Coordinates of C-alpha atoms and ligand atoms in Angstrom, one line a residue:
M10 CA -74.6 -119.9 33.9
P11 CA -74.4 -116.9 31.5
Q12 CA -71.4 -114.9 32.0
S13 CA -72.2 -111.6 33.7
R14 CA -70.0 -108.4 33.9
S15 CA -70.7 -105.2 35.4
F16 CA -69.2 -102.1 33.9
Q17 CA -69.4 -98.2 34.0
V18 CA -69.2 -95.6 31.3
D19 CA -68.1 -92.2 32.3
C20 CA -70.2 -89.5 30.7
Q21 CA -69.6 -85.6 30.6
H22 CA -72.7 -83.5 30.6
R23 CA -71.6 -79.9 30.0
V24 CA -74.0 -77.0 30.6
A25 CA -73.5 -73.3 30.5
F26 CA -75.8 -70.3 30.9
T27 CA -74.6 -67.5 29.0
R28 CA -76.0 -64.2 27.2
D29 CA -75.6 -63.5 23.4
V30 CA -74.2 -66.8 22.5
F31 CA -73.3 -65.5 18.8
D32 CA -71.4 -62.6 20.0
P33 CA -67.8 -63.4 18.7
A34 CA -66.5 -62.3 22.1
N35 CA -68.4 -64.9 23.7
P36 CA -66.5 -68.1 24.2
A37 CA -69.2 -70.5 25.4
L38 CA -69.9 -72.2 21.9
A39 CA -66.1 -72.1 20.8
E40 CA -65.2 -73.9 23.9
V41 CA -67.3 -76.9 23.3
L42 CA -66.4 -77.0 19.6
S43 CA -62.5 -76.5 20.2
Q44 CA -59.9 -78.9 18.7
S45 CA -62.1 -80.0 16.0
A46 CA -60.9 -78.1 12.8
E47 CA -61.3 -81.2 10.6
R48 CA -64.8 -81.7 11.8
R49 CA -68.1 -80.5 10.4
L50 CA -71.1 -78.7 11.9
I51 CA -74.7 -78.7 10.7
A52 CA -77.4 -76.6 12.5
F53 CA -81.2 -76.9 12.7
V54 CA -83.2 -74.0 13.9
D55 CA -86.8 -74.0 15.1
E56 CA -89.2 -72.0 12.8
G57 CA -90.4 -70.1 15.7
V58 CA -86.8 -68.9 16.5
A59 CA -85.9 -68.4 12.8
H60 CA -88.9 -66.0 12.3
T61 CA -87.9 -64.0 15.3
H62 CA -84.2 -63.9 15.1
P63 CA -83.7 -63.5 11.2
D64 CA -80.0 -62.8 11.5
L65 CA -79.3 -66.1 13.4
G66 CA -77.7 -67.8 10.4
T67 CA -75.6 -65.0 9.7
R68 CA -74.4 -64.5 13.2
L69 CA -73.5 -68.1 13.6
E70 CA -71.5 -68.0 10.3
Q71 CA -69.7 -64.7 11.4
Y72 CA -69.2 -66.2 14.9
L73 CA -67.4 -69.2 13.6
A74 CA -65.5 -67.1 10.8
T75 CA -64.2 -64.6 13.4
R76 CA -63.1 -67.0 15.8
T77 CA -61.4 -69.3 13.3
H78 CA -59.8 -66.4 11.9
A79 CA -58.4 -65.6 15.2
G80 CA -56.7 -68.9 15.3
E81 CA -59.2 -71.5 17.0
A82 CA -59.5 -74.7 15.5
L83 CA -63.2 -74.9 14.9
P84 CA -65.4 -77.1 12.8
S85 CA -66.6 -75.9 9.2
L86 CA -70.4 -75.0 9.0
R87 CA -71.8 -77.0 6.2
M88 CA -75.5 -76.2 6.5
I89 CA -78.3 -74.2 8.5
E90 CA -81.8 -75.7 8.2
V91 CA -85.1 -74.5 9.5
V92 CA -87.4 -77.2 10.9
S93 CA -91.1 -77.1 11.9
G94 CA -91.5 -75.8 15.6
G95 CA -93.5 -76.9 18.4
E96 CA -95.1 -80.2 19.0
A97 CA -95.6 -80.7 15.1
S98 CA -91.9 -81.4 15.0
K99 CA -92.5 -84.4 17.2
N100 CA -95.7 -85.7 15.7
S101 CA -94.0 -87.3 12.6
M102 CA -90.6 -88.8 11.6
S103 CA -90.0 -85.7 9.1
V104 CA -87.6 -83.6 11.4
A105 CA -85.6 -86.8 12.4
Q106 CA -85.5 -87.7 8.6
Q107 CA -84.1 -84.2 7.9
V108 CA -81.4 -84.7 10.3
L109 CA -80.5 -88.2 8.9
A110 CA -80.5 -86.9 5.3
A111 CA -78.3 -83.8 6.2
T112 CA -76.0 -86.1 8.2
D113 CA -75.5 -88.2 5.1
L114 CA -75.2 -85.5 2.7
H115 CA -72.8 -83.4 4.6
G116 CA -70.6 -86.2 5.7
I117 CA -71.4 -85.8 9.4
D118 CA -69.3 -88.4 11.3
R119 CA -69.3 -89.3 14.9
K120 CA -66.9 -86.7 15.9
S121 CA -68.7 -83.9 13.9
F122 CA -71.7 -81.8 15.3
V123 CA -75.4 -81.5 15.1
L124 CA -76.5 -78.1 16.7
A125 CA -80.3 -78.1 17.7
I126 CA -81.6 -74.6 18.3
G127 CA -85.1 -74.5 19.5
G128 CA -87.7 -75.2 22.1
G129 CA -88.0 -78.7 23.9
A130 CA -89.9 -80.2 21.0
V131 CA -87.4 -79.5 18.5
L132 CA -84.5 -80.4 20.9
D133 CA -86.2 -83.7 21.1
A134 CA -86.9 -84.3 17.5
V135 CA -83.6 -83.1 16.3
G136 CA -81.8 -85.0 19.2
F137 CA -83.6 -88.1 18.2
G138 CA -82.3 -87.9 14.5
A139 CA -78.8 -87.1 15.7
T140 CA -78.7 -89.9 18.3
I141 CA -79.7 -92.5 15.6
A142 CA -77.5 -91.4 12.8
H143 CA -74.2 -93.4 13.0
R144 CA -75.6 -94.6 16.3
G145 CA -75.0 -91.0 17.7
V146 CA -73.1 -88.0 16.5
R147 CA -72.3 -85.2 18.9
L148 CA -75.4 -83.1 19.7
I149 CA -75.2 -79.6 21.0
R150 CA -78.5 -78.1 22.3
L151 CA -79.3 -74.4 22.4
P152 CA -82.7 -74.1 24.2
T153 CA -84.7 -71.2 23.3
T154 CA -87.6 -71.6 25.6
T155 CA -88.0 -71.4 29.4
L156 CA -89.2 -74.9 29.5
A157 CA -86.3 -76.3 27.4
M158 CA -83.8 -74.2 29.5
D159 CA -85.1 -75.3 32.9
D160 CA -85.8 -78.9 32.2
A161 CA -85.9 -80.4 28.6
A162 CA -82.2 -79.5 27.5
M163 CA -80.7 -80.6 30.7
G164 CA -82.2 -84.3 30.2
V165 CA -80.7 -87.2 28.5
K166 CA -83.7 -88.2 26.4
N167 CA -84.7 -87.5 22.8
G168 CA -87.9 -88.6 21.2
I169 CA -90.8 -88.2 19.0
N170 CA -94.6 -89.1 19.4
H171 CA -96.2 -92.1 17.6
F172 CA -99.4 -94.0 17.8
G173 CA -101.1 -91.0 19.6
K174 CA -98.6 -91.4 22.5
K175 CA -96.1 -89.0 23.8
N176 CA -92.2 -90.0 23.1
F177 CA -93.3 -93.4 22.0
I178 CA -90.1 -93.6 20.0
G179 CA -86.8 -92.2 21.5
T180 CA -83.4 -92.6 22.6
F181 CA -81.3 -92.0 25.8
A182 CA -78.0 -90.2 25.0
V183 CA -76.1 -87.5 26.8
P184 CA -75.7 -84.4 24.6
W185 CA -72.2 -83.2 23.8
A186 CA -73.1 -79.8 25.3
V187 CA -76.0 -77.5 26.3
I188 CA -75.8 -73.5 26.0
A189 CA -78.6 -71.7 27.3
D190 CA -78.8 -68.0 26.2
E191 CA -81.4 -65.8 27.9
L192 CA -81.7 -63.4 24.8
F193 CA -83.7 -66.0 23.1
L194 CA -86.4 -65.9 25.7
H195 CA -87.2 -62.3 24.9
T196 CA -89.1 -63.3 21.7
L197 CA -91.3 -65.9 23.3
T198 CA -95.0 -65.4 23.6
D199 CA -96.2 -64.7 27.2
R200 CA -98.0 -68.2 26.9
H201 CA -94.7 -70.1 26.1
F202 CA -92.7 -67.9 28.5
L203 CA -95.0 -68.9 31.5
S204 CA -95.5 -72.5 30.6
G205 CA -92.0 -73.4 31.4
F206 CA -92.2 -72.5 35.0
S207 CA -94.6 -75.4 35.7
E208 CA -91.5 -77.6 35.5
A209 CA -89.7 -75.2 38.0
V210 CA -92.6 -75.4 40.3
K211 CA -92.4 -79.3 39.9
I212 CA -88.8 -79.7 40.9
A213 CA -89.1 -77.0 43.5
C214 CA -91.9 -79.1 45.3
L215 CA -89.9 -82.2 45.0
K216 CA -86.5 -81.1 46.1
D217 CA -86.2 -77.4 47.0
P218 CA -88.6 -75.6 49.3
A219 CA -86.5 -72.4 49.2
L220 CA -87.0 -72.3 45.2
F221 CA -90.7 -72.6 45.8
D222 CA -90.8 -69.7 48.2
A223 CA -88.7 -67.7 45.6
I224 CA -91.3 -68.6 42.8
E225 CA -94.2 -67.8 45.0
R226 CA -92.7 -64.6 46.0
D227 CA -91.6 -63.6 42.5
A228 CA -94.6 -64.9 40.4
S229 CA -96.0 -61.4 39.6
R230 CA -92.5 -60.2 38.5
I231 CA -92.1 -63.3 36.6
R232 CA -95.5 -62.8 34.9
A233 CA -94.4 -59.2 34.0
R234 CA -91.2 -60.7 32.4
D235 CA -88.8 -59.4 34.8
Y236 CA -85.8 -61.3 33.8
S237 CA -83.7 -60.4 36.9
A238 CA -86.5 -62.5 38.6
A239 CA -87.0 -65.1 36.2
M240 CA -83.4 -66.1 35.3
P241 CA -82.4 -67.2 38.7
I242 CA -85.3 -69.5 39.0
I243 CA -84.7 -70.9 35.5
A244 CA -81.0 -71.6 36.3
R245 CA -81.7 -73.1 39.7
S246 CA -84.3 -75.5 38.2
A247 CA -81.9 -76.5 35.5
T248 CA -79.3 -77.2 38.1
L249 CA -81.6 -79.4 40.1
H250 CA -82.7 -81.3 36.9
L251 CA -79.0 -81.7 36.0
D252 CA -78.1 -82.8 39.4
H253 CA -80.9 -85.4 39.6
I254 CA -79.9 -86.9 36.2
T255 CA -76.1 -86.9 36.9
Q256 CA -76.2 -87.9 40.6
S257 CA -79.4 -89.9 41.3
G258 CA -77.8 -93.0 40.0
D259 CA -80.4 -93.8 37.4
P260 CA -80.0 -91.6 34.4
F261 CA -81.5 -94.0 31.9
E262 CA -84.3 -94.7 34.0
L263 CA -83.8 -98.4 34.6
C264 CA -85.5 -98.4 37.8
E265 CA -89.3 -97.9 38.1
A266 CA -89.3 -94.7 39.9
R267 CA -89.2 -91.5 38.1
P268 CA -89.5 -88.7 40.3
L269 CA -89.0 -85.9 37.8
D270 CA -92.3 -87.3 36.2
F271 CA -94.3 -85.8 39.1
G272 CA -97.6 -84.7 37.6
H273 CA -96.5 -86.1 34.2
W274 CA -98.6 -89.2 33.8
A275 CA -101.8 -86.9 33.3
A276 CA -100.0 -84.3 31.5
H277 CA -98.9 -86.6 28.8
K278 CA -102.4 -87.9 28.3
L279 CA -104.0 -84.4 28.4
E280 CA -101.4 -83.3 25.7
S281 CA -102.5 -86.0 23.3
L282 CA -106.3 -86.0 24.1
S283 CA -106.3 -82.2 23.3
D284 CA -104.3 -82.8 20.1
Y285 CA -101.4 -80.7 21.7
A286 CA -103.8 -77.6 22.1
I287 CA -102.6 -77.8 25.7
T288 CA -98.7 -77.0 26.0
H289 CA -96.6 -79.4 27.9
G290 CA -96.0 -76.8 30.6
E291 CA -99.6 -76.3 31.1
A292 CA -100.5 -79.9 31.1
V293 CA -97.7 -80.5 33.8
A294 CA -99.5 -77.7 35.8
I295 CA -102.7 -79.4 35.6
G296 CA -101.0 -82.7 36.2
I297 CA -99.4 -81.3 39.5
A298 CA -102.5 -79.9 40.7
L299 CA -104.5 -83.2 40.1
D300 CA -101.9 -85.4 41.8
C301 CA -101.8 -82.9 44.8
E302 CA -105.4 -83.1 45.2
Y303 CA -105.4 -86.7 44.9
A304 CA -102.7 -87.1 47.6
V305 CA -105.0 -84.6 49.8
L306 CA -108.1 -86.8 49.4
S307 CA -105.8 -90.0 50.1
H308 CA -104.6 -88.3 53.4
L309 CA -101.0 -88.1 52.1
L310 CA -100.5 -84.5 51.8
D311 CA -101.9 -81.4 53.8
A312 CA -104.5 -79.5 52.0
E313 CA -102.9 -76.1 52.7
I314 CA -99.8 -77.3 50.8
A315 CA -101.9 -78.2 47.8
A316 CA -103.7 -75.0 47.9
R317 CA -100.4 -73.1 48.1
I318 CA -99.1 -74.9 45.0
R319 CA -102.3 -74.1 43.0
N320 CA -102.3 -70.5 44.1
C321 CA -98.6 -70.3 42.9
L322 CA -99.5 -71.9 39.5
H323 CA -102.5 -69.4 39.2
A324 CA -100.1 -66.5 39.9
L325 CA -98.0 -67.6 37.1
A326 CA -101.2 -67.7 34.9
L327 CA -100.9 -71.5 34.6
P328 CA -104.1 -73.6 34.5
T329 CA -105.0 -76.3 37.3
W330 CA -107.9 -77.8 35.5
H331 CA -109.3 -78.7 32.0
P332 CA -112.7 -80.1 30.8
L333 CA -110.9 -83.4 29.7
L334 CA -110.0 -84.2 33.3
M335 CA -113.6 -85.1 33.7
R336 CA -113.1 -88.2 31.4
V337 CA -111.8 -90.6 34.3
D338 CA -111.9 -93.5 31.7
H339 CA -109.3 -91.5 29.6
L340 CA -107.1 -90.7 32.5
A341 CA -107.1 -94.3 33.6
Q342 CA -105.8 -95.3 30.0
G343 CA -103.4 -92.6 30.6
L344 CA -102.1 -94.4 33.8
E345 CA -101.7 -97.4 31.9
E346 CA -99.8 -95.9 29.1
F347 CA -97.5 -94.3 31.7
R348 CA -97.0 -97.7 33.2
E349 CA -96.2 -99.3 30.0
H350 CA -93.9 -96.5 29.0
L351 CA -91.8 -97.0 32.2
G352 CA -92.2 -100.9 32.4
G353 CA -92.9 -103.0 35.3
Q354 CA -95.3 -101.8 38.3
L355 CA -97.1 -98.6 38.0
T356 CA -95.2 -96.1 40.0
V357 CA -96.5 -92.5 40.6
T358 CA -94.7 -89.8 42.6
H359 CA -96.9 -88.1 45.2
L360 CA -96.0 -85.0 47.1
R361 CA -95.8 -85.7 51.0
S362 CA -94.8 -82.4 52.1
M363 CA -93.0 -79.5 50.5
G364 CA -89.6 -81.0 49.4
S365 CA -90.5 -84.7 49.9
A366 CA -92.1 -87.1 47.9
S367 CA -92.9 -90.9 48.0
E368 CA -94.1 -93.6 45.4
V369 CA -97.5 -95.0 45.1
H370 CA -98.2 -98.2 43.0
E371 CA -102.0 -97.9 42.8
I372 CA -104.5 -95.2 42.0
D373 CA -108.0 -95.5 43.1
H374 CA -110.2 -94.4 40.2
A375 CA -113.0 -93.2 42.4
I376 CA -110.5 -90.9 44.3
L377 CA -109.1 -89.6 41.1
A378 CA -112.7 -88.7 39.8
A379 CA -113.3 -86.9 43.1
A380 CA -109.7 -85.2 42.7
A381 CA -110.7 -84.0 39.2
A382 CA -114.1 -82.8 40.3
A383 CA -112.6 -80.8 43.1
L384 CA -110.5 -78.9 40.9
A385 CA -113.2 -77.9 38.6
P386 CA -114.0 -74.1 38.7
R387 CA -117.0 -73.4 40.8
A388 CA -119.9 -71.6 39.2
S389 CA -120.4 -68.1 40.7
P390 CA -123.6 -68.0 43.0
Ligands
LIG411 N1 -86.3 -84.6 26.6 C1 -86.8 -84.3 27.7 O1 -86.2 -84.6 28.9 C2 -88.0 -83.3 28.0 C3 -88.4 -82.7 29.2 C4 -89.3 -81.9 29.2 C5 -90.0 -81.6 28.1 N2 -89.7 -82.0 27.0 C6 -90.8 -81.8 25.8 O2 -90.5 -80.5 25.4 C7 -91.6 -80.1 24.6 C8 -92.1 -78.7 25.1 O3 -91.1 -77.8 24.8 P1 -91.5 -76.3 24.9 O4 -92.3 -76.0 26.1 O5 -90.1 -75.7 25.0 O6 -92.4 -75.9 23.6 P2 -92.2 -76.0 22.1 O7 -90.8 -76.7 21.9 O8 -93.4 -76.7 21.8 O9 -92.1 -74.5 21.6 C9 -93.2 -73.6 21.9 C10 -93.2 -72.6 20.7 O10 -92.4 -71.7 20.9 C11 -91.8 -71.4 19.6 N3 -90.4 -70.9 19.9 C12 -89.2 -71.7 20.5 N4 -88.3 -70.9 20.9 C13 -88.8 -69.6 20.6 C14 -88.1 -68.4 20.7 N5 -87.1 -68.1 21.4 N6 -88.9 -67.1 20.3 C15 -90.1 -67.3 19.7 N7 -90.8 -68.5 19.5 C16 -90.0 -69.7 20.0 C17 -91.6 -72.7 18.9 O11 -91.6 -72.7 17.4 C18 -93.2 -73.3 19.3 O12 -94.2 -72.8 18.4 C19 -92.7 -81.3 24.9 O13 -92.7 -82.0 23.5 C20 -92.0 -82.1 25.9 O14 -92.6 -83.5 25.8 C21 -88.8 -82.9 26.8
LIG412 ZN1 -92.1 -82.2 31.4

């Protein structure tokens, strides 16, 4: 008999929501960097953020200099580098390679820091580099999109796309800290701003009917970029994701069920089939609509609930259909890729009622085709 030991590892997942993170009076970043005077820090900035926040580098330098001058033991900033933004950052090894090269050049050890500032894609790609360098240096994420704040940055996953498949290469690693600063969201395009709310709809459907009510009620204010309506929803979604990761008992996805991936099997396939013309958030909206319609046709979900979810997504200007849905052979391939990525038996999360879901292990391709067809826009008479 082989020897078998069970052991636990205690992890800390530090998350803060703040405003104006580089204001020297704001303690959020200094708090997670404290007691590390002999350490070093390198920062990577999403090009979309670098263009819209041209003073970011200077403000980061001034932030650290001011607080160090005031007596805090902070790491020395060795480099700030701009990396390509959006899905392009995940479609090759080059961003991860930049992180590895800078880690080597600037002598970043495992107690030093990599600061990743950007959307979900840049956080995934920089995070991947940081978590394979020396088997993992300290990674601090500053999410700058709605989706990165309400979902991606809260997770413990990093990765890049390969072989035309989403997140084919990647790591599980708990970030040192996550700091979400609302002010970054002000420079997002409307499309990327709204995209992130599909993840809030997703987790609301799964876990929090009251959050769904709030999104439904405030959708037009969110669309008009009313931050007093948008931020509580982003923060609540982030908390629900964080709670799931830290409390569900399966942060590193060793089990087959992956409830947070509701709507995602189709989403990942649509993203790669469209060559990433569809954003992740939009693809998730379509994937949620498809899985809900499938559940209705399989008598698992009330048609009224599915219609309510579709209407809510439409109110957020999110799509619920794409012509690529008509290729059921491609969708079936997406299911198999999803199964392979999870390992083991195919496990798809289906909503049963608002706030409650269950797993199914088989998808009927004829019902899938009917669900896709039912979502197609009707030609006007
Ligand atoms: N690791 C995880 O657990 C996890 C979870 C969910 C999603 N994701 C991944 O996140 C990615 C999607 O992330 P996203 O929706 O944040 O989009 P994104 O990272 O693709 O960014 C969208 C665009 O916005 C730009 N941008 C970013 N911040 C900006 C700002 N403040 N101002 C102006 N422009 C800005 C980027 O340069 C890019 O062009 C997908 O690759 C998805 O797979 C990962
Ligand atoms: Zn997602």
